[in-house]
Amino acid sequence: MISISLCMIVKNEEKLLKRCLDSYRPVCDEIVIVDTGSTDRTKEIAARYTDRIFDYQWNNDFAAARNFAFAKAGCDYIFSADADEVLDEENRRQFLNLKQVLVPEMEKRGYGRAFSAAVTAASSASTPVIPPGINLIIYALIASVSVTKMFMAG
């Protein structure tokens, strides 16, 4: 089974972070937290889930912060989430099913970009960018079962 890094960019999320991380911890193999200047207990809460917490000086460039977070990821795939997102039980099951069908060599086989586009369409997220060395970036929402079926049929 493939491994997934959860990458999050946070600032002052102490009220939301525990619930979010509790929901994603069962499906992600690594949690990377990039803090852009919290003054509350955000980093203390994050430290209960991971030791991969990095400070990043916010410069009004979300893409730069995201790329910094992605550079810290060590798994086959990256999943990006916001602190106010929670993975419910149905989507957790679908996420685990998706992990079963994805392969680490997906990008080498040429499937990565097509699958990434399908995931984007299914989640109505922004167009993902696949940096060199990263197989796939799955944004925000979990791919639907139809996307998983489409991938398996392809």
mmCIF file of C-alpha atoms in Angstrom:
data_model
loop_
_atom_site.group_PDB
_atom_site.id
_atom_site.type_symbol
_atom_site.label_atom_id
_atom_site.label_comp_id
_atom_site.label_asym_id
_atom_site.label_seq_id
_atom_site.Cartn_x
_atom_site.Cartn_y
_atom_site.Cartn_z
ATOM 1 C CA MET A 1 0.000 0.000 0.000
ATOM 2 C CA ILE A 2 1.173 3.531 -0.758
ATOM 3 C CA SER A 3 2.035 6.027 1.977
ATOM 4 C CA ILE A 4 0.490 9.479 2.329
ATOM 5 C CA SER A 5 1.849 12.626 3.982
ATOM 6 C CA LEU A 6 -0.753 15.006 5.351
ATOM 7 C CA CYS A 7 0.581 18.546 4.857
ATOM 8 C CA MET A 8 -1.075 21.452 6.602
ATOM 9 C CA ILE A 9 -0.347 25.168 6.750
ATOM 10 C CA VAL A 10 -1.729 26.583 9.993
ATOM 11 C CA LYS A 11 -1.912 29.729 12.082
ATOM 12 C CA ASN A 12 -3.861 30.059 15.336
ATOM 13 C CA GLU A 13 -5.942 26.927 14.804
ATOM 14 C CA GLU A 14 -6.085 25.642 18.396
ATOM 15 C CA LYS A 15 -9.893 25.391 18.323
ATOM 16 C CA LEU A 16 -10.002 23.253 15.167
ATOM 17 C CA LEU A 17 -6.728 21.358 14.860
ATOM 18 C CA LYS A 18 -7.358 18.444 17.231
ATOM 19 C CA ARG A 19 -10.614 17.470 15.559
ATOM 20 C CA CYS A 20 -9.027 17.705 12.112
ATOM 21 C CA LEU A 21 -5.940 15.663 13.010
ATOM 22 C CA ASP A 22 -8.026 13.043 14.831
ATOM 23 C CA SER A 23 -9.992 12.512 11.626
ATOM 24 C CA TYR A 24 -6.976 12.250 9.285
ATOM 25 C CA ARG A 25 -4.509 10.360 11.501
ATOM 26 C CA PRO A 26 -5.993 6.901 10.687
ATOM 27 C CA VAL A 27 -5.410 7.349 6.932
ATOM 28 C CA CYS A 28 -2.165 9.323 6.768
ATOM 29 C CA ASP A 29 1.253 7.860 7.418
ATOM 30 C CA GLU A 30 2.954 11.158 8.201
ATOM 31 C CA ILE A 31 1.729 14.549 9.360
ATOM 32 C CA VAL A 32 3.649 17.681 8.370
ATOM 33 C CA ILE A 33 2.578 20.926 10.022
ATOM 34 C CA VAL A 34 3.854 24.284 8.785
ATOM 35 C CA ASP A 35 3.034 27.066 11.214
ATOM 36 C CA THR A 36 3.003 30.615 9.884
ATOM 37 C CA GLY A 37 3.139 32.452 13.208
ATOM 38 C CA SER A 38 0.649 31.058 15.700
ATOM 39 C CA THR A 39 0.324 32.843 19.030
ATOM 40 C CA ASP A 40 -2.060 30.299 20.560
ATOM 41 C CA ARG A 41 -1.607 26.588 21.414
ATOM 42 C CA THR A 42 -1.614 25.383 17.779
ATOM 43 C CA LYS A 43 1.935 23.993 17.833
ATOM 44 C CA GLU A 44 1.408 22.381 21.236
ATOM 45 C CA ILE A 45 -1.654 20.547 19.895
ATOM 46 C CA ALA A 46 0.139 19.572 16.689
ATOM 47 C CA ALA A 47 3.008 18.123 18.737
ATOM 48 C CA ARG A 48 0.603 15.497 20.123
ATOM 49 C CA TYR A 49 0.333 14.091 16.583
ATOM 50 C CA THR A 50 3.718 14.690 14.982
ATOM 51 C CA ASP A 51 7.249 15.888 15.537
ATOM 52 C CA ARG A 52 7.314 17.257 11.975
ATOM 53 C CA ILE A 53 6.375 20.845 12.842
ATOM 54 C CA PHE A 54 8.094 23.647 10.973
ATOM 55 C CA ASP A 55 7.967 27.412 11.335
ATOM 56 C CA TYR A 56 7.522 29.437 8.179
ATOM 57 C CA GLN A 57 7.675 33.213 7.984
ATOM 58 C CA TRP A 58 4.444 34.225 6.237
ATOM 59 C CA ASN A 59 5.131 36.414 3.192
ATOM 60 C CA ASN A 60 1.617 36.618 1.705
ATOM 61 C CA ASP A 61 2.471 33.837 -0.746
ATOM 62 C CA PHE A 62 0.375 30.745 -0.116
ATOM 63 C CA ALA A 63 2.089 28.831 -2.939
ATOM 64 C CA ALA A 64 5.496 29.365 -1.319
ATOM 65 C CA ALA A 65 4.219 28.118 2.045
ATOM 66 C CA ARG A 66 2.575 25.117 0.362
ATOM 67 C CA ASN A 67 5.765 24.273 -1.528
ATOM 68 C CA PHE A 68 7.737 24.549 1.730
ATOM 69 C CA ALA A 69 5.325 22.081 3.364
ATOM 70 C CA PHE A 70 5.432 19.702 0.404
ATOM 71 C CA ALA A 71 9.240 19.743 0.463
ATOM 72 C CA LYS A 72 9.104 18.397 4.023
ATOM 73 C CA ALA A 73 6.881 15.434 3.064
ATOM 74 C CA GLY A 74 8.483 12.018 2.909
ATOM 75 C CA CYS A 75 5.728 9.711 1.694
ATOM 76 C CA ASP A 76 4.664 8.498 -1.756
ATOM 77 C CA TYR A 77 1.730 10.928 -1.958
ATOM 78 C CA ILE A 78 0.733 14.231 -0.398
ATOM 79 C CA PHE A 79 -2.698 15.167 0.918
ATOM 80 C CA SER A 80 -3.268 18.831 1.731
ATOM 81 C CA ALA A 81 -5.969 19.833 4.213
ATOM 82 C CA ASP A 82 -7.083 22.902 6.122
ATOM 83 C CA ALA A 83 -7.606 22.811 9.891
ATOM 84 C CA ASP A 84 -11.361 23.291 9.537
ATOM 85 C CA GLU A 85 -11.726 20.112 7.482
ATOM 86 C CA VAL A 86 -12.824 16.839 9.039
ATOM 87 C CA LEU A 87 -12.837 13.442 7.390
ATOM 88 C CA ASP A 88 -16.088 11.647 8.200
ATOM 89 C CA GLU A 89 -16.355 7.864 8.477
ATOM 90 C CA GLU A 90 -17.643 7.300 4.919
ATOM 91 C CA ASN A 91 -14.872 9.377 3.365
ATOM 92 C CA ARG A 92 -12.306 7.758 5.653
ATOM 93 C CA ARG A 93 -13.371 4.384 4.254
ATOM 94 C CA GLN A 94 -13.153 5.717 0.692
ATOM 95 C CA PHE A 95 -9.732 7.215 1.409
ATOM 96 C CA LEU A 96 -8.449 3.852 2.669
ATOM 97 C CA ASN A 97 -9.908 2.145 -0.414
ATOM 98 C CA LEU A 98 -8.116 4.693 -2.590
ATOM 99 C CA LYS A 99 -4.837 3.937 -0.806
ATOM 100 C CA GLN A 100 -5.305 0.274 -1.727
ATOM 101 C CA VAL A 101 -5.544 0.945 -5.476
ATOM 102 C CA LEU A 102 -2.849 3.607 -5.892
ATOM 103 C CA VAL A 103 0.694 2.451 -6.583
ATOM 104 C CA PRO A 104 3.958 4.225 -5.735
ATOM 105 C CA GLU A 105 5.095 4.090 -9.362
ATOM 106 C CA MET A 106 1.965 5.794 -10.694
ATOM 107 C CA GLU A 107 3.772 8.848 -12.086
ATOM 108 C CA LYS A 108 6.455 6.697 -13.697
ATOM 109 C CA ARG A 109 3.719 4.786 -15.506
ATOM 110 C CA GLY A 110 2.182 8.035 -16.753
ATOM 111 C CA TYR A 111 -1.078 7.710 -14.796
ATOM 112 C CA GLY A 112 -0.380 10.450 -12.270
ATOM 113 C CA ARG A 113 -1.412 13.478 -14.283
ATOM 114 C CA ALA A 114 -4.594 11.889 -15.626
ATOM 115 C CA PHE A 115 -5.617 10.638 -12.202
ATOM 116 C CA SER A 116 -4.755 13.979 -10.630
ATOM 117 C CA ALA A 117 -7.066 15.711 -13.105
ATOM 118 C CA ALA A 118 -9.840 13.228 -12.284
ATOM 119 C CA VAL A 119 -9.436 13.826 -8.568
ATOM 120 C CA THR A 120 -9.528 17.571 -9.138
ATOM 121 C CA ALA A 121 -12.711 17.322 -11.179
ATOM 122 C CA ALA A 122 -14.329 15.114 -8.549
ATOM 123 C CA SER A 123 -13.471 17.426 -5.674
ATOM 124 C CA SER A 124 -14.008 20.779 -7.444
ATOM 125 C CA ALA A 125 -10.595 21.833 -6.137
ATOM 126 C CA SER A 126 -7.967 23.986 -7.782
ATOM 127 C CA THR A 127 -5.882 22.498 -10.562
ATOM 128 C CA PRO A 128 -3.115 20.584 -8.826
ATOM 129 C CA VAL A 129 0.512 20.945 -9.732
ATOM 130 C CA ILE A 130 2.697 17.857 -9.625
ATOM 131 C CA PRO A 131 6.228 18.899 -8.680
ATOM 132 C CA PRO A 132 9.118 16.673 -9.752
ATOM 133 C CA GLY A 133 9.557 13.729 -7.407
ATOM 134 C CA ILE A 134 5.993 13.771 -6.086
ATOM 135 C CA ASN A 135 3.532 11.307 -7.534
ATOM 136 C CA LEU A 136 0.276 13.062 -6.829
ATOM 137 C CA ILE A 137 -1.161 15.840 -4.758
ATOM 138 C CA ILE A 138 -4.670 15.126 -3.533
ATOM 139 C CA TYR A 139 -6.385 18.384 -2.554
ATOM 140 C CA ALA A 140 -8.873 18.934 0.222
ATOM 141 C CA LEU A 141 -11.749 16.568 -0.575
ATOM 142 C CA ILE A 142 -11.578 12.807 -0.989
ATOM 143 C CA ALA A 143 -11.983 11.445 -4.497
ATOM 144 C CA SER A 144 -15.373 9.924 -5.100
ATOM 145 C CA VAL A 145 -15.932 6.216 -5.588
ATOM 146 C CA SER A 146 -16.559 6.869 -9.285
ATOM 147 C CA VAL A 147 -13.035 8.268 -9.638
ATOM 148 C CA THR A 148 -11.624 5.187 -7.926
ATOM 149 C CA LYS A 149 -13.636 2.975 -10.255
ATOM 150 C CA MET A 150 -12.493 4.993 -13.267
ATOM 151 C CA PHE A 151 -8.857 4.544 -12.228
ATOM 152 C CA MET A 152 -9.287 0.820 -11.698
ATOM 153 C CA ALA A 153 -10.985 0.454 -15.097
ATOM 154 C CA GLY A 154 -8.205 2.402 -16.830
#
